[in-house]
Amino acid sequence: MLRIGIAGIGNISKIYLDNLTGVFGKRVKVTGVTDVAFNKAEKAASDYNVKEFKSLDEMLKSDVDIILNITPPKFHYDVALSSIKAGKHIYNEKPLCTKREDAVLLFQQAEEKGVRIGGAPDTFLGAGLQTCRKLIDDGWIGTPVAATAFIMNHGPEHWHPAPDFFYKEGGGPMFDIGPYYLTALINMLGPVARVCGSARISTPTRTITNQVQYGKEINVEVPTHIAGVLDFKNGVVCTLITSFDVYSHSLPFIEVYGTEGTLKVPDPNTFGGPVFLKRFRDDEWLKMPMVKGFAENSRGLGITEMALAIEEDRPHLASGELTFHVLDIMESIHEASAKGRYQKIKSRCKKPAML
């Protein structure tokens, strides 16, 4: 089994540790954890009976094969680069990093070192989105012609214990939640050719209302409402809105519209359903059965599949090319707003194979 070292013990680390030492524990081995907050790493090491590395450097000098990088987004590049230079495979939480040019350097270094890059989200490998992919591939809605996707809430400062980073570089609704939606869309429809969009910072500050930091002000440095249009390589036109400025709405997560019907896609931030289909002659929406496993919260599925792919010498599904294409799309929508024109997407990725 390939050995995994986890860098960063934050809000999302528990489900990774639960699954990688639990349901996926027969496929991979978590060797240890590290965090700049020593108390967090010490507790996680004790709770899961793994080694506590006192620093990332100590972890990189160990026999770990893959680094799972779940540090805040602004550290994704530095941790990934250090890992790759140490000859370790890297799997980054989303986004891959915060700048397109940094991602290019990561791939250059990875090629030189002969290591792989992978990244979240892996929800597209779950039962719900795999079912949607199969329904489209099998022609249940005919030829896809359009799609809509909506990420609408009023930000994480009301519930997250340390929400500052959501409003800094690498944050905002596009970079935080957008990867789930964009990865789901690419999984179903393939790569994107060009984008346009409008983005704004709606309020210059945010007030934290959770119990941990109640009343603290956050200076907002990234757009909090972004409306974009995505032209896919296969001709599908998608309307995408991501927002931290909406209290309530009645819009769907994702819908895909075809020449013979409509597919209602479940929350792409989850692994399960429900999946609904309505063909042009149907009077009612049909709830479709799941065609794959992993309907429960299966975070860690992507890095586990990557580890198996390395052992079997085949491409992995939650690939660096996929995460880079998502980063390119997100940054390009922001740039389209700033420049007032369409942006061509230069990166390319293949539609991932089914799990």
mmCIF file of C-alpha atoms in Angstrom:
data_model
loop_
_atom_site.group_PDB
_atom_site.id
_atom_site.type_symbol
_atom_site.label_atom_id
_atom_site.label_comp_id
_atom_site.label_asym_id
_atom_site.label_seq_id
_atom_site.Cartn_x
_atom_site.Cartn_y
_atom_site.Cartn_z
ATOM 1 C CA MET A 1 0.000 0.000 0.000
ATOM 2 C CA LEU A 2 1.174 3.511 -0.759
ATOM 3 C CA ARG A 3 1.799 5.695 2.284
ATOM 4 C CA ILE A 4 -0.007 9.027 2.729
ATOM 5 C CA GLY A 5 1.139 11.975 4.810
ATOM 6 C CA ILE A 6 -1.416 14.659 5.584
ATOM 7 C CA ALA A 7 -0.319 18.317 5.684
ATOM 8 C CA GLY A 8 -2.886 20.546 7.404
ATOM 9 C CA ILE A 9 -5.350 19.575 10.117
ATOM 10 C CA GLY A 10 -8.244 21.929 9.476
ATOM 11 C CA ASN A 11 -12.011 21.732 9.257
ATOM 12 C CA ILE A 12 -12.050 19.135 6.457
ATOM 13 C CA SER A 13 -9.326 16.876 7.851
ATOM 14 C CA LYS A 14 -11.596 14.728 10.028
ATOM 15 C CA ILE A 15 -13.565 13.166 7.180
ATOM 16 C CA TYR A 16 -10.336 12.498 5.268
ATOM 17 C CA LEU A 17 -8.816 10.805 8.304
ATOM 18 C CA ASP A 18 -12.011 8.885 9.061
ATOM 19 C CA ASN A 19 -12.164 7.464 5.540
ATOM 20 C CA LEU A 20 -8.466 6.956 4.811
ATOM 21 C CA THR A 21 -7.983 5.043 8.058
ATOM 22 C CA GLY A 22 -11.418 3.412 7.754
ATOM 23 C CA VAL A 23 -13.224 2.430 4.563
ATOM 24 C CA PHE A 24 -10.126 3.036 2.380
ATOM 25 C CA GLY A 25 -7.671 1.721 4.971
ATOM 26 C CA LYS A 26 -7.225 -1.568 3.117
ATOM 27 C CA ARG A 27 -6.015 0.302 0.023
ATOM 28 C CA VAL A 28 -3.771 3.048 1.453
ATOM 29 C CA LYS A 29 -1.937 3.713 4.704
ATOM 30 C CA VAL A 30 -1.920 7.065 6.512
ATOM 31 C CA THR A 31 1.613 7.330 7.913
ATOM 32 C CA GLY A 32 1.317 10.626 9.753
ATOM 33 C CA VAL A 33 0.107 14.210 9.969
ATOM 34 C CA THR A 34 1.597 17.665 10.373
ATOM 35 C CA ASP A 35 0.312 21.178 11.010
ATOM 36 C CA VAL A 36 1.865 24.475 12.056
ATOM 37 C CA ALA A 37 -0.626 24.356 14.953
ATOM 38 C CA PHE A 38 1.113 21.573 16.885
ATOM 39 C CA ASN A 39 -1.867 20.912 19.145
ATOM 40 C CA LYS A 40 -4.034 20.031 16.138
ATOM 41 C CA ALA A 41 -1.474 17.623 14.704
ATOM 42 C CA GLU A 42 -0.834 16.055 18.102
ATOM 43 C CA LYS A 43 -4.538 15.428 18.692
ATOM 44 C CA ALA A 44 -5.114 14.001 15.207
ATOM 45 C CA ALA A 45 -2.079 11.720 15.555
ATOM 46 C CA SER A 46 -3.397 10.464 18.884
ATOM 47 C CA ASP A 47 -6.998 10.052 17.690
ATOM 48 C CA TYR A 48 -6.014 8.039 14.600
ATOM 49 C CA ASN A 49 -2.907 6.290 15.929
ATOM 50 C CA VAL A 50 -0.538 7.772 13.349
ATOM 51 C CA LYS A 51 2.770 9.624 13.604
ATOM 52 C CA GLU A 52 2.932 13.335 14.335
ATOM 53 C CA PHE A 53 5.532 14.986 12.132
ATOM 54 C CA LYS A 54 6.846 18.169 13.717
ATOM 55 C CA SER A 55 7.158 19.902 10.339
ATOM 56 C CA LEU A 56 6.454 19.435 6.652
ATOM 57 C CA ASP A 57 10.203 19.067 6.122
ATOM 58 C CA GLU A 58 10.295 16.123 8.539
ATOM 59 C CA MET A 59 7.367 14.502 6.703
ATOM 60 C CA LEU A 60 9.075 14.988 3.333
ATOM 61 C CA LYS A 61 12.219 13.240 4.607
ATOM 62 C CA SER A 62 10.164 10.189 5.639
ATOM 63 C CA ASP A 63 9.042 7.204 3.553
ATOM 64 C CA VAL A 64 5.677 8.838 2.703
ATOM 65 C CA ASP A 65 4.693 8.328 -0.959
ATOM 66 C CA ILE A 66 1.857 10.873 -1.391
ATOM 67 C CA ILE A 67 1.280 14.189 0.380
ATOM 68 C CA LEU A 68 -2.371 15.070 0.945
ATOM 69 C CA ASN A 69 -2.276 18.870 1.058
ATOM 70 C CA ILE A 70 -5.292 20.259 2.917
ATOM 71 C CA THR A 71 -3.711 23.510 4.084
ATOM 72 C CA PRO A 72 -5.513 26.832 3.329
ATOM 73 C CA PRO A 73 -5.516 27.734 -0.414
ATOM 74 C CA LYS A 74 -2.757 30.339 -0.162
ATOM 75 C CA PHE A 75 -0.342 27.595 0.954
ATOM 76 C CA HIS A 76 -1.319 25.010 -1.678
ATOM 77 C CA TYR A 77 1.431 26.008 -4.105
ATOM 78 C CA ASP A 78 4.290 26.177 -1.585
ATOM 79 C CA VAL A 79 3.405 22.853 0.058
ATOM 80 C CA ALA A 80 2.902 21.161 -3.304
ATOM 81 C CA LEU A 81 6.169 22.501 -4.732
ATOM 82 C CA SER A 82 8.149 21.380 -1.683
ATOM 83 C CA SER A 83 6.535 17.942 -1.864
ATOM 84 C CA ILE A 84 7.248 17.510 -5.570
ATOM 85 C CA LYS A 85 10.881 18.619 -5.158
ATOM 86 C CA ALA A 86 11.207 15.970 -2.433
ATOM 87 C CA GLY A 87 10.047 13.342 -4.920
ATOM 88 C CA LYS A 88 6.570 12.888 -3.454
ATOM 89 C CA HIS A 89 3.313 12.607 -5.343
ATOM 90 C CA ILE A 90 0.925 15.431 -4.379
ATOM 91 C CA TYR A 91 -2.846 15.566 -3.984
ATOM 92 C CA ASN A 92 -4.107 19.097 -3.284
ATOM 93 C CA GLU A 93 -7.411 20.112 -1.793
ATOM 94 C CA LYS A 94 -9.254 22.514 -4.084
ATOM 95 C CA PRO A 95 -8.242 24.773 -5.652
ATOM 96 C CA LEU A 96 -5.042 23.307 -7.102
ATOM 97 C CA CYS A 97 -3.410 26.658 -6.274
ATOM 98 C CA THR A 98 -4.455 30.287 -6.556
ATOM 99 C CA LYS A 99 -2.614 31.292 -9.748
ATOM 100 C CA ARG A 100 -2.422 29.715 -13.166
ATOM 101 C CA GLU A 101 1.303 30.409 -13.551
ATOM 102 C CA ASP A 102 2.051 28.639 -10.255
ATOM 103 C CA ALA A 103 0.224 25.549 -11.486
ATOM 104 C CA VAL A 104 2.352 25.520 -14.658
ATOM 105 C CA LEU A 105 5.500 25.471 -12.520
ATOM 106 C CA LEU A 106 4.127 22.574 -10.474
ATOM 107 C CA PHE A 107 3.619 20.493 -13.616
ATOM 108 C CA GLN A 108 7.093 21.314 -14.863
ATOM 109 C CA GLN A 109 8.628 20.198 -11.587
ATOM 110 C CA ALA A 110 6.440 17.087 -11.399
ATOM 111 C CA GLU A 111 7.552 15.998 -14.874
ATOM 112 C CA GLU A 112 11.209 16.463 -13.934
ATOM 113 C CA LYS A 113 10.787 14.457 -10.734
ATOM 114 C CA GLY A 114 8.586 11.769 -12.260
ATOM 115 C CA VAL A 115 5.761 12.242 -9.755
ATOM 116 C CA ARG A 116 2.023 12.764 -10.139
ATOM 117 C CA ILE A 117 -0.326 15.631 -9.312
ATOM 118 C CA GLY A 118 -3.922 15.031 -8.286
ATOM 119 C CA GLY A 119 -6.545 17.075 -6.563
ATOM 120 C CA ALA A 120 -9.975 17.579 -5.106
ATOM 121 C CA PRO A 121 -12.834 17.534 -5.490
ATOM 122 C CA ASP A 122 -13.464 13.815 -5.791
ATOM 123 C CA THR A 123 -17.243 14.095 -5.389
ATOM 124 C CA PHE A 124 -17.596 13.529 -9.151
ATOM 125 C CA LEU A 125 -16.572 9.919 -8.447
ATOM 126 C CA GLY A 126 -19.561 9.414 -6.133
ATOM 127 C CA ALA A 127 -22.766 7.547 -6.935
ATOM 128 C CA GLY A 128 -24.831 10.648 -7.743
ATOM 129 C CA LEU A 129 -22.567 12.300 -10.302
ATOM 130 C CA GLN A 130 -21.455 8.971 -11.787
ATOM 131 C CA THR A 131 -25.136 8.169 -12.364
ATOM 132 C CA CYS A 132 -25.617 11.542 -14.090
ATOM 133 C CA ARG A 133 -22.595 10.881 -16.283
ATOM 134 C CA LYS A 134 -23.942 7.480 -17.357
ATOM 135 C CA LEU A 135 -27.416 8.862 -18.108
ATOM 136 C CA ILE A 136 -25.902 11.500 -20.395
ATOM 137 C CA ASP A 137 -23.498 9.058 -22.041
ATOM 138 C CA ASP A 138 -26.342 6.595 -22.656
ATOM 139 C CA GLY A 139 -28.457 9.281 -24.375
ATOM 140 C CA TRP A 140 -31.316 9.615 -21.874
ATOM 141 C CA ILE A 141 -31.620 13.369 -22.523
ATOM 142 C CA GLY A 142 -30.495 13.200 -26.144
ATOM 143 C CA THR A 143 -27.707 15.582 -27.115
ATOM 144 C CA PRO A 144 -26.861 18.102 -24.353
ATOM 145 C CA VAL A 145 -27.316 21.687 -25.530
ATOM 146 C CA ALA A 146 -27.280 23.818 -22.366
ATOM 147 C CA ALA A 147 -26.824 23.752 -18.593
ATOM 148 C CA THR A 148 -27.293 25.935 -15.535
ATOM 149 C CA ALA A 149 -25.384 25.885 -12.244
ATOM 150 C CA PHE A 150 -26.009 27.967 -9.125
ATOM 151 C CA ILE A 151 -23.965 28.387 -5.919
ATOM 152 C CA MET A 152 -25.966 30.804 -3.796
ATOM 153 C CA ASN A 153 -25.519 31.449 -0.058
ATOM 154 C CA HIS A 154 -24.468 34.218 2.287
ATOM 155 C CA GLY A 155 -20.938 33.128 3.067
ATOM 156 C CA PRO A 156 -19.190 30.951 5.672
ATOM 157 C CA GLU A 157 -18.602 33.613 8.328
ATOM 158 C CA HIS A 158 -21.794 32.496 10.085
ATOM 159 C CA TRP A 159 -20.628 28.920 10.753
ATOM 160 C CA HIS A 160 -16.931 28.361 9.935
ATOM 161 C CA PRO A 161 -14.593 28.641 12.981
ATOM 162 C CA ALA A 162 -11.911 30.533 10.989
ATOM 163 C CA PRO A 163 -13.549 32.044 7.885
ATOM 164 C CA ASP A 164 -11.003 34.766 7.038
ATOM 165 C CA PHE A 165 -9.344 32.823 4.199
ATOM 166 C CA PHE A 166 -12.638 32.565 2.295
ATOM 167 C CA TYR A 167 -12.322 36.293 1.514
ATOM 168 C CA LYS A 168 -8.622 36.322 0.610
ATOM 169 C CA GLU A 169 -6.664 35.196 -2.452
ATOM 170 C CA GLY A 170 -7.818 31.734 -3.456
ATOM 171 C CA GLY A 171 -11.180 32.228 -1.743
ATOM 172 C CA GLY A 172 -14.560 33.646 -2.661
ATOM 173 C CA PRO A 173 -17.504 31.579 -3.893
ATOM 174 C CA MET A 174 -15.885 30.796 -7.249
ATOM 175 C CA PHE A 175 -12.649 29.357 -5.863
ATOM 176 C CA ASP A 176 -14.223 27.796 -2.775
ATOM 177 C CA ILE A 177 -17.357 26.053 -4.095
ATOM 178 C CA GLY A 178 -16.864 26.518 -7.833
ATOM 179 C CA PRO A 179 -14.477 23.536 -8.190
ATOM 180 C CA TYR A 180 -17.242 21.111 -7.155
ATOM 181 C CA TYR A 181 -19.614 22.444 -9.815
ATOM 182 C CA LEU A 182 -17.052 22.871 -12.575
ATOM 183 C CA THR A 183 -15.588 19.404 -12.012
ATOM 184 C CA ALA A 184 -19.089 17.907 -12.117
ATOM 185 C CA LEU A 185 -19.852 19.746 -15.368
ATOM 186 C CA ILE A 186 -16.566 18.703 -17.001
ATOM 187 C CA ASN A 187 -17.184 15.105 -15.908
ATOM 188 C CA MET A 188 -20.568 15.178 -17.660
ATOM 189 C CA LEU A 189 -19.884 17.464 -20.635
ATOM 190 C CA GLY A 190 -16.131 17.593 -21.239
ATOM 191 C CA PRO A 191 -13.704 20.549 -21.343
ATOM 192 C CA VAL A 192 -14.541 24.249 -21.675
ATOM 193 C CA ALA A 193 -13.416 26.333 -24.680
ATOM 194 C CA ARG A 194 -14.129 29.933 -23.593
ATOM 195 C CA VAL A 195 -15.824 31.950 -20.844
ATOM 196 C CA CYS A 196 -17.133 35.396 -20.054
ATOM 197 C CA GLY A 197 -18.405 36.854 -16.804
ATOM 198 C CA SER A 198 -19.088 39.710 -14.422
ATOM 199 C CA ALA A 199 -17.766 39.832 -10.861
ATOM 200 C CA ARG A 200 -18.059 42.238 -7.944
ATOM 201 C CA ILE A 201 -17.176 42.704 -4.295
ATOM 202 C CA SER A 202 -20.576 43.553 -2.876
ATOM 203 C CA THR A 203 -19.435 44.733 0.578
ATOM 204 C CA PRO A 204 -15.882 45.726 1.588
ATOM 205 C CA THR A 205 -16.059 43.944 4.956
ATOM 206 C CA ARG A 206 -17.771 40.933 6.522
ATOM 207 C CA THR A 207 -18.671 40.476 10.181
ATOM 208 C CA ILE A 208 -18.095 37.061 11.738
ATOM 209 C CA THR A 209 -21.117 35.817 13.672
ATOM 210 C CA ASN A 210 -19.926 32.379 14.750
ATOM 211 C CA GLN A 211 -19.282 31.790 18.455
ATOM 212 C CA VAL A 212 -15.507 31.436 18.110
ATOM 213 C CA GLN A 213 -14.734 34.891 16.614
ATOM 214 C CA TYR A 214 -18.031 36.729 17.035
ATOM 215 C CA GLY A 215 -17.896 40.377 15.918
ATOM 216 C CA LYS A 216 -14.528 40.237 14.151
ATOM 217 C CA GLU A 217 -14.354 42.126 10.845
ATOM 218 C CA ILE A 218 -12.919 40.572 7.670
ATOM 219 C CA ASN A 219 -11.607 42.756 4.853
ATOM 220 C CA VAL A 220 -12.938 41.318 1.584
ATOM 221 C CA GLU A 221 -10.263 41.020 -1.123
ATOM 222 C CA VAL A 222 -11.979 38.795 -3.721
ATOM 223 C CA PRO A 223 -15.268 38.975 -5.665
ATOM 224 C CA THR A 224 -18.272 37.674 -3.743
ATOM 225 C CA HIS A 225 -20.778 37.560 -6.616
ATOM 226 C CA ILE A 226 -19.757 36.181 -10.012
ATOM 227 C CA ALA A 227 -22.003 35.479 -13.000
ATOM 228 C CA GLY A 228 -20.402 33.585 -15.846
ATOM 229 C CA VAL A 229 -21.131 31.903 -19.170
ATOM 230 C CA LEU A 230 -19.182 28.813 -20.177
ATOM 231 C CA ASP A 231 -18.957 27.610 -23.777
ATOM 232 C CA PHE A 232 -17.988 23.947 -23.755
ATOM 233 C CA LYS A 233 -15.889 22.430 -26.524
ATOM 234 C CA ASN A 234 -18.864 20.248 -27.541
ATOM 235 C CA GLY A 235 -21.089 23.322 -27.989
ATOM 236 C CA VAL A 236 -23.005 23.239 -24.687
ATOM 237 C CA VAL A 237 -23.625 26.714 -23.221
ATOM 238 C CA CYS A 238 -23.755 26.892 -19.415
ATOM 239 C CA THR A 239 -24.898 29.728 -17.162
ATOM 240 C CA LEU A 240 -23.007 29.740 -13.838
ATOM 241 C CA ILE A 241 -23.613 31.975 -10.819
ATOM 242 C CA THR A 242 -21.504 31.769 -7.661
ATOM 243 C CA SER A 243 -22.376 34.066 -4.766
ATOM 244 C CA PHE A 244 -21.747 34.760 -1.089
ATOM 245 C CA ASP A 245 -24.333 37.575 -1.268
ATOM 246 C CA VAL A 246 -27.643 35.692 -1.360
ATOM 247 C CA TYR A 247 -29.722 34.859 1.715
ATOM 248 C CA SER A 248 -32.427 32.803 -0.009
ATOM 249 C CA HIS A 249 -33.224 31.425 -3.467
ATOM 250 C CA SER A 250 -35.143 28.634 -5.201
ATOM 251 C CA LEU A 251 -32.696 27.739 -7.970
ATOM 252 C CA PRO A 252 -31.386 24.200 -8.663
ATOM 253 C CA PHE A 253 -27.823 23.013 -8.070
ATOM 254 C CA ILE A 254 -27.187 21.954 -11.680
ATOM 255 C CA GLU A 255 -29.522 21.118 -14.543
ATOM 256 C CA VAL A 256 -28.467 19.786 -17.951
ATOM 257 C CA TYR A 257 -30.845 20.333 -20.888
ATOM 258 C CA GLY A 258 -30.813 18.029 -23.901
ATOM 259 C CA THR A 259 -32.683 17.545 -27.144
ATOM 260 C CA GLU A 260 -34.904 14.896 -25.501
ATOM 261 C CA GLY A 261 -35.123 15.864 -21.832
ATOM 262 C CA THR A 262 -33.672 17.426 -18.689
ATOM 263 C CA LEU A 263 -31.380 16.018 -16.002
ATOM 264 C CA LYS A 264 -31.578 17.430 -12.477
ATOM 265 C CA VAL A 265 -28.147 16.934 -10.871
ATOM 266 C CA PRO A 266 -27.671 16.579 -7.088
ATOM 267 C CA ASP A 267 -25.498 18.868 -4.964
ATOM 268 C CA PRO A 268 -21.986 18.363 -6.411
ATOM 269 C CA ASN A 269 -20.524 19.016 -2.958
ATOM 270 C CA THR A 270 -21.913 15.591 -1.987
ATOM 271 C CA PHE A 271 -21.371 12.044 -3.220
ATOM 272 C CA GLY A 272 -24.966 10.799 -3.388
ATOM 273 C CA GLY A 273 -28.272 11.700 -5.012
ATOM 274 C CA PRO A 274 -31.043 12.212 -5.638
ATOM 275 C CA VAL A 275 -30.898 12.268 -9.445
ATOM 276 C CA PHE A 276 -34.050 13.229 -11.351
ATOM 277 C CA LEU A 277 -34.812 12.884 -15.045
ATOM 278 C CA LYS A 278 -37.683 14.212 -17.128
ATOM 279 C CA ARG A 279 -37.892 13.257 -20.797
ATOM 280 C CA PHE A 280 -39.947 15.376 -23.192
ATOM 281 C CA ARG A 281 -42.978 13.029 -23.110
ATOM 282 C CA ASP A 282 -42.959 12.471 -19.322
ATOM 283 C CA ASP A 283 -45.548 14.104 -17.058
ATOM 284 C CA GLU A 284 -43.478 13.655 -13.887
ATOM 285 C CA TRP A 285 -39.856 13.774 -12.848
ATOM 286 C CA LEU A 286 -38.408 10.275 -12.454
ATOM 287 C CA LYS A 287 -36.066 9.520 -9.566
ATOM 288 C CA MET A 288 -33.268 7.464 -11.056
ATOM 289 C CA PRO A 289 -31.521 4.570 -9.290
ATOM 290 C CA MET A 290 -27.823 4.929 -8.474
ATOM 291 C CA VAL A 291 -25.554 2.943 -10.812
ATOM 292 C CA LYS A 292 -22.383 3.128 -8.700
ATOM 293 C CA GLY A 293 -21.277 2.923 -5.080
ATOM 294 C CA PHE A 294 -19.961 5.647 -2.765
ATOM 295 C CA ALA A 295 -23.207 7.504 -2.104
ATOM 296 C CA GLU A 296 -22.081 8.412 1.422
ATOM 297 C CA ASN A 297 -19.453 11.065 2.268
ATOM 298 C CA SER A 298 -16.435 9.422 0.612
ATOM 299 C CA ARG A 299 -13.792 12.151 0.700
ATOM 300 C CA GLY A 300 -10.513 10.395 0.210
ATOM 301 C CA LEU A 301 -11.858 8.356 -2.704
ATOM 302 C CA GLY A 302 -9.882 10.461 -5.172
ATOM 303 C CA ILE A 303 -6.488 10.062 -3.501
ATOM 304 C CA THR A 304 -7.162 6.360 -2.899
ATOM 305 C CA GLU A 305 -7.959 5.833 -6.583
ATOM 306 C CA MET A 306 -4.805 7.834 -7.408
ATOM 307 C CA ALA A 307 -2.706 5.554 -5.198
ATOM 308 C CA LEU A 308 -4.131 2.458 -6.915
ATOM 309 C CA ALA A 309 -3.498 4.022 -10.338
ATOM 310 C CA ILE A 310 0.143 4.652 -9.412
ATOM 311 C CA GLU A 311 0.519 1.025 -8.322
ATOM 312 C CA GLU A 312 -1.164 -0.189 -11.528
ATOM 313 C CA ASP A 313 0.695 2.298 -13.762
ATOM 314 C CA ARG A 314 -2.428 3.834 -15.306
ATOM 315 C CA PRO A 315 -3.896 7.373 -15.356
ATOM 316 C CA HIS A 316 -5.746 8.493 -12.226
ATOM 317 C CA LEU A 317 -9.183 10.113 -12.421
ATOM 318 C CA ALA A 318 -8.905 13.124 -10.053
ATOM 319 C CA SER A 319 -5.979 14.274 -12.166
ATOM 320 C CA GLY A 320 -3.794 17.326 -12.130
ATOM 321 C CA GLU A 321 -4.932 18.146 -15.661
ATOM 322 C CA LEU A 322 -8.556 18.214 -14.502
ATOM 323 C CA THR A 323 -7.842 20.409 -11.460
ATOM 324 C CA PHE A 324 -5.706 22.753 -13.584
ATOM 325 C CA HIS A 325 -8.486 23.098 -16.177
ATOM 326 C CA VAL A 326 -10.879 24.038 -13.366
ATOM 327 C CA LEU A 327 -8.399 26.627 -12.031
ATOM 328 C CA ASP A 328 -7.949 28.042 -15.531
ATOM 329 C CA ILE A 329 -11.721 28.416 -15.963
ATOM 330 C CA MET A 330 -12.202 30.141 -12.593
ATOM 331 C CA GLU A 331 -9.350 32.589 -13.070
ATOM 332 C CA SER A 332 -10.484 33.286 -16.644
ATOM 333 C CA ILE A 333 -14.021 34.221 -15.522
ATOM 334 C CA HIS A 334 -12.540 36.762 -13.105
ATOM 335 C CA GLU A 335 -10.299 38.063 -15.891
ATOM 336 C CA ALA A 336 -13.225 38.262 -18.315
ATOM 337 C CA SER A 337 -15.011 40.571 -15.897
ATOM 338 C CA ALA A 338 -11.951 42.771 -15.433
ATOM 339 C CA LYS A 339 -11.195 42.982 -19.174
ATOM 340 C CA GLY A 340 -14.781 43.083 -20.435
ATOM 341 C CA ARG A 341 -14.393 40.334 -23.035
ATOM 342 C CA TYR A 342 -14.465 36.587 -23.591
ATOM 343 C CA GLN A 343 -11.440 34.630 -22.446
ATOM 344 C CA LYS A 344 -10.268 31.543 -24.322
ATOM 345 C CA ILE A 345 -9.384 28.590 -22.108
ATOM 346 C CA LYS A 346 -5.933 27.446 -23.154
ATOM 347 C CA SER A 347 -5.695 24.433 -20.848
ATOM 348 C CA ARG A 348 -7.142 21.139 -21.979
ATOM 349 C CA CYS A 349 -8.211 17.979 -20.239
ATOM 350 C CA LYS A 350 -10.011 14.848 -21.306
ATOM 351 C CA LYS A 351 -13.403 13.995 -19.860
ATOM 352 C CA PRO A 352 -12.485 11.629 -17.016
ATOM 353 C CA ALA A 353 -13.258 7.949 -17.456
ATOM 354 C CA MET A 354 -16.036 6.436 -15.348
ATOM 355 C CA LEU A 355 -14.947 5.147 -11.941
#
